[in-house]
GROMACS .gro file of C-alpha atoms in nm:
model
  215
    1MET     CA    1   0.463  -1.718  -1.527
    2SER     CA    2   0.238  -2.018  -1.575
    3PHE     CA    3  -0.062  -1.783  -1.601
    4LEU     CA    4   0.055  -1.683  -1.949
    5SER     CA    5  -0.028  -2.021  -2.100
    6LYS     CA    6  -0.370  -2.011  -1.932
    7LEU     CA    7  -0.426  -1.657  -2.048
    8PHE     CA    8  -0.393  -1.753  -2.412
    9LYS     CA    9  -0.527  -2.109  -2.408
   10LYS     CA   10  -0.832  -2.006  -2.611
   11ASN     CA   11  -0.781  -1.910  -2.974
   12THR     CA   12  -0.831  -1.545  -3.062
   13PRO     CA   13  -0.854  -1.386  -3.408
   14GLU     CA   14  -0.527  -1.293  -3.575
   15THR     CA   15  -0.439  -0.926  -3.544
   16THR     CA   16  -0.351  -0.725  -3.854
   17GLU     CA   17  -0.099  -0.515  -3.664
   18GLU     CA   18   0.274  -0.550  -3.714
   19THR     CA   19   0.415  -0.862  -3.553
   20THR     CA   20   0.610  -0.796  -3.234
   21LYS     CA   21   0.977  -0.891  -3.236
   22GLY     CA   22   1.126  -1.150  -3.006
   23SER     CA   23   0.960  -1.367  -2.744
   24VAL     CA   24   0.889  -1.358  -2.373
   25GLU     CA   25   1.198  -1.568  -2.304
   26GLU     CA   26   1.418  -1.340  -2.514
   27PHE     CA   27   1.277  -1.022  -2.362
   28VAL     CA   28   1.317  -1.141  -2.003
   29SER     CA   29   1.670  -1.266  -2.079
   30LEU     CA   30   1.766  -0.926  -2.221
   31ILE     CA   31   1.623  -0.753  -1.914
   32ARG     CA   32   1.835  -0.982  -1.695
   33VAL     CA   33   2.141  -0.897  -1.907
   34TYR     CA   34   2.078  -0.530  -1.839
   35TYR     CA   35   2.042  -0.592  -1.465
   36GLN     CA   36   2.365  -0.789  -1.457
   37ALA     CA   37   2.552  -0.529  -1.661
   38VAL     CA   38   2.445  -0.258  -1.417
   39MET     CA   39   2.555  -0.475  -1.126
   40ALA     CA   40   2.890  -0.543  -1.291
   41VAL     CA   41   2.954  -0.172  -1.341
   42ASN     CA   42   2.830  -0.060  -0.998
   43LEU     CA   43   2.991  -0.336  -0.794
   44GLY     CA   44   3.311  -0.386  -0.992
   45VAL     CA   45   3.243  -0.750  -1.078
   46THR     CA   46   3.544  -0.911  -1.247
   47ASN     CA   47   3.428  -1.273  -1.256
   48LEU     CA   48   3.211  -1.307  -1.568
   49ASN     CA   49   3.085  -1.647  -1.450
   50MET     CA   50   2.889  -1.470  -1.175
   51LEU     CA   51   2.666  -1.315  -1.440
   52ALA     CA   52   2.550  -1.600  -1.663
   53ASP     CA   53   2.302  -1.407  -1.881
   54MET     CA   54   2.545  -1.127  -1.951
   55ALA     CA   55   2.824  -1.375  -2.018
   56LEU     CA   56   2.615  -1.551  -2.283
   57PHE     CA   57   2.510  -1.218  -2.438
   58LYS     CA   58   2.871  -1.100  -2.445
   59ARG     CA   59   3.000  -1.419  -2.609
   60MET     CA   60   2.721  -1.448  -2.865
   61LEU     CA   61   2.764  -1.089  -2.987
   62LYS     CA   62   3.142  -1.092  -2.933
   63ILE     CA   63   3.132  -0.770  -2.731
   64PRO     CA   64   3.481  -0.656  -2.628
   65THR     CA   65   3.532  -0.544  -2.269
   66GLN     CA   66   3.551  -0.164  -2.256
   67ASN     CA   67   3.838  -0.008  -2.058
   68ASN     CA   68   3.898  -0.346  -1.884
   69LYS     CA   69   3.568  -0.305  -1.699
   70LEU     CA   70   3.289  -0.560  -1.730
   71GLY     CA   71   2.939  -0.432  -1.791
   72VAL     CA   72   3.006  -0.097  -1.958
   73ALA     CA   73   2.989  -0.210  -2.322
   74GLU     CA   74   2.733  -0.481  -2.246
   75LYS     CA   75   2.501  -0.234  -2.074
   76ALA     CA   76   2.509   0.006  -2.369
   77ARG     CA   77   2.454  -0.272  -2.622
   78VAL     CA   78   2.162  -0.443  -2.451
   79ARG     CA   79   1.994  -0.110  -2.376
   80LYS     CA   80   2.013  -0.025  -2.747
   81VAL     CA   81   1.854  -0.359  -2.840
   82LEU     CA   82   1.572  -0.318  -2.587
   83MET     CA   83   1.500   0.037  -2.697
   84GLN     CA   84   1.502  -0.042  -3.069
   85ASP     CA   85   1.323  -0.377  -3.066
   86TYR     CA   86   1.084  -0.333  -2.772
   87GLY     CA   87   1.025   0.042  -2.758
   88LEU     CA   88   1.147   0.094  -2.402
   89ASN     CA   89   1.255   0.446  -2.306
   90GLU     CA   90   1.537   0.596  -2.099
   91THR     CA   91   1.318   0.630  -1.790
   92PHE     CA   92   1.266   0.253  -1.781
   93PHE     CA   93   1.642   0.194  -1.761
   94LYS     CA   94   1.700   0.477  -1.516
   95GLU     CA   95   1.460   0.308  -1.274
   96ILE     CA   96   1.651  -0.019  -1.303
   97ASP     CA   97   1.979   0.167  -1.241
   98SER     CA   98   1.829   0.333  -0.935
   99SER     CA   99   1.681   0.008  -0.807
  100VAL     CA  100   2.009  -0.182  -0.834
  101ARG     CA  101   2.204   0.103  -0.676
  102ARG     CA  102   1.952   0.114  -0.391
  103CYS     CA  103   1.938  -0.258  -0.320
  104CYS     CA  104   2.284  -0.390  -0.414
  105LYS     CA  105   2.559  -0.251  -0.197
  106THR     CA  106   2.793  -0.550  -0.233
  107GLN     CA  107   2.828  -0.847  -0.468
  108ASN     CA  108   2.663  -1.065  -0.203
  109ASP     CA  109   2.341  -0.872  -0.259
  110ILE     CA  110   2.306  -0.988  -0.623
  111LYS     CA  111   2.138  -1.321  -0.545
  112THR     CA  112   1.908  -1.157  -0.290
  113TYR     CA  113   1.805  -0.896  -0.545
  114PHE     CA  114   1.716  -1.150  -0.812
  115PHE     CA  115   1.530  -1.361  -0.556
  116MET     CA  116   1.321  -1.057  -0.463
  117PHE     CA  117   1.265  -0.963  -0.828
  118GLN     CA  118   1.152  -1.318  -0.908
  119GLY     CA  119   0.906  -1.305  -0.620
  120PHE     CA  120   0.774  -0.976  -0.753
  121CYS     CA  121   0.725  -1.123  -1.102
  122ASN     CA  122   0.558  -1.440  -0.975
  123ASP     CA  123   0.307  -1.253  -0.760
  124LEU     CA  124   0.243  -0.984  -1.022
  125PHE     CA  125   0.170  -1.217  -1.313
  126SER     CA  126  -0.026  -1.464  -1.104
  127LEU     CA  127  -0.244  -1.175  -0.988
  128LEU     CA  128  -0.289  -1.048  -1.343
  129GLY     CA  129  -0.391  -1.395  -1.454
  130ASN     CA  130  -0.652  -1.402  -1.180
  131LEU     CA  131  -0.793  -1.059  -1.258
  132MET     CA  132  -0.763  -1.010  -1.630
  133GLN     CA  133  -0.787  -1.332  -1.834
  134TRP     CA  134  -1.091  -1.257  -2.047
  135LYS     CA  135  -1.028  -0.883  -2.066
  136PHE     CA  136  -0.673  -0.939  -2.188
  137ARG     CA  137  -0.796  -1.179  -2.458
  138LEU     CA  138  -1.026  -0.908  -2.591
  139ALA     CA  139  -0.764  -0.634  -2.557
  140LEU     CA  140  -0.507  -0.832  -2.754
  141LEU     CA  141  -0.699  -0.762  -3.072
  142LEU     CA  142  -0.548  -0.413  -3.061
  143LYS     CA  143  -0.220  -0.308  -2.903
  144LYS     CA  144  -0.358   0.029  -2.791
  145MET     CA  145  -0.645  -0.144  -2.617
  146LEU     CA  146  -0.405  -0.386  -2.449
  147TYR     CA  147  -0.186  -0.103  -2.324
  148ALA     CA  148  -0.484   0.090  -2.189
  149GLN     CA  149  -0.611  -0.219  -2.009
  150THR     CA  150  -0.264  -0.282  -1.866
  151VAL     CA  151  -0.242   0.076  -1.736
  152LYS     CA  152  -0.582   0.042  -1.570
  153THR     CA  153  -0.511  -0.295  -1.409
  154VAL     CA  154  -0.165  -0.208  -1.279
  155HIS     CA  155  -0.300   0.117  -1.132
  156GLU     CA  156  -0.571  -0.081  -0.954
  157ILE     CA  157  -0.317  -0.327  -0.815
  158MET     CA  158  -0.092  -0.047  -0.692
  159THR     CA  159  -0.361   0.171  -0.537
  160ARG     CA  160  -0.673  -0.026  -0.445
  161SER     CA  161  -0.693  -0.089  -0.070
  162GLU     CA  162  -0.974  -0.345  -0.047
  163TRP     CA  163  -1.064  -0.649  -0.258
  164ASN     CA  164  -1.356  -0.889  -0.230
  165ASP     CA  165  -1.127  -1.191  -0.255
  166VAL     CA  166  -0.884  -1.218   0.039
  167SER     CA  167  -0.623  -1.406  -0.166
  168VAL     CA  168  -0.629  -1.137  -0.435
  169GLN     CA  169  -0.593  -0.866  -0.172
  170LYS     CA  170  -0.290  -1.040  -0.019
  171ALA     CA  171  -0.132  -1.081  -0.363
  172ALA     CA  172  -0.191  -0.714  -0.447
  173TRP     CA  173  -0.035  -0.604  -0.119
  174SER     CA  174   0.261  -0.834  -0.184
  175VAL     CA  175   0.319  -0.687  -0.530
  176ARG     CA  176   0.296  -0.336  -0.389
  177LYS     CA  177   0.549  -0.419  -0.118
  178TYR     CA  178   0.790  -0.572  -0.368
  179ALA     CA  179   0.760  -0.269  -0.597
  180GLN     CA  180   0.827  -0.036  -0.306
  181SER     CA  181   1.130  -0.236  -0.191
  182LEU     CA  182   1.270  -0.252  -0.544
  183GLY     CA  183   1.192   0.114  -0.606
  184TYR     CA  184   0.975   0.069  -0.916
  185SER     CA  185   0.706   0.314  -1.019
  186GLU     CA  186   0.361   0.228  -1.149
  187GLN     CA  187   0.473   0.333  -1.498
  188TRP     CA  188   0.773   0.098  -1.489
  189VAL     CA  189   0.554  -0.194  -1.384
  190THR     CA  190   0.306  -0.110  -1.660
  191ASP     CA  191   0.574  -0.104  -1.932
  192PHE     CA  192   0.723  -0.430  -1.808
  193VAL     CA  193   0.386  -0.608  -1.792
  194TYR     CA  194   0.274  -0.477  -2.130
  195ASN     CA  195   0.582  -0.612  -2.309
  196VAL     CA  196   0.560  -0.954  -2.143
  197VAL     CA  197   0.189  -0.999  -2.216
  198LEU     CA  198   0.219  -0.874  -2.574
  199LEU     CA  199   0.511  -1.108  -2.641
  200ALA     CA  200   0.329  -1.399  -2.478
  201ARG     CA  201   0.053  -1.350  -2.733
  202GLU     CA  202   0.308  -1.360  -3.014
  203ASP     CA  203   0.458  -1.679  -2.867
  204GLN     CA  204   0.113  -1.838  -2.862
  205LYS     CA  205   0.053  -1.744  -3.227
  206LYS     CA  206   0.388  -1.894  -3.332
  207GLN     CA  207   0.314  -2.217  -3.146
  208ALA     CA  208  -0.027  -2.238  -3.309
  209LYS     CA  209   0.126  -2.200  -3.656
  210GLU     CA  210   0.391  -2.463  -3.581
  211GLY     CA  211   0.118  -2.699  -3.457
  212LYS     CA  212  -0.072  -2.660  -3.785
  213LYS     CA  213   0.243  -2.739  -3.985
  214ASP     CA  214   0.311  -3.052  -3.781
  215ALA     CA  215  -0.051  -3.170  -3.808
   0.00000   0.00000   0.00000
């Protein structure tokens, strides 16, 4: 997601809205924990070392294994954190459940799934960086404006058939194909993008403050 640093490389005025919790790294790690917990439950994974993010989450929070089955307690705990701290709703998690169930039939499919999801993220955020840099900077002054701009841009990516720039058109088609293969709706993509971009802005603000202290 190298576009994120480019997106926020210019200083923007501080917002007076409530500071968002967490960071991009934390948010994405928690999402991965949820994925891995779902996989553990669905596929009967017994080797915790196969699921590094969930293993770390489990050990840090000292979550006991429920009914001798990995993933059950971890899934409930991380979902609660994501809902409380990041405002995600049940539908968001239901789509992940459905996606994993659709794409992961055996434990051998886990690596393939994450490879495909990484490709989806890379293409999606690179495309957003190409299309929306200056508009996102303006929208970040208000969260409602940012969300509205995210809704509009994701809808365009998922529905527009022709683009002036051939490279942008190929990227948009790639994102659409990934989303279809993974089984994610336009709303799911919007909620995911919104949280990442909002948190990236918070990361940038924290780094700027730390830079001033060190100066």
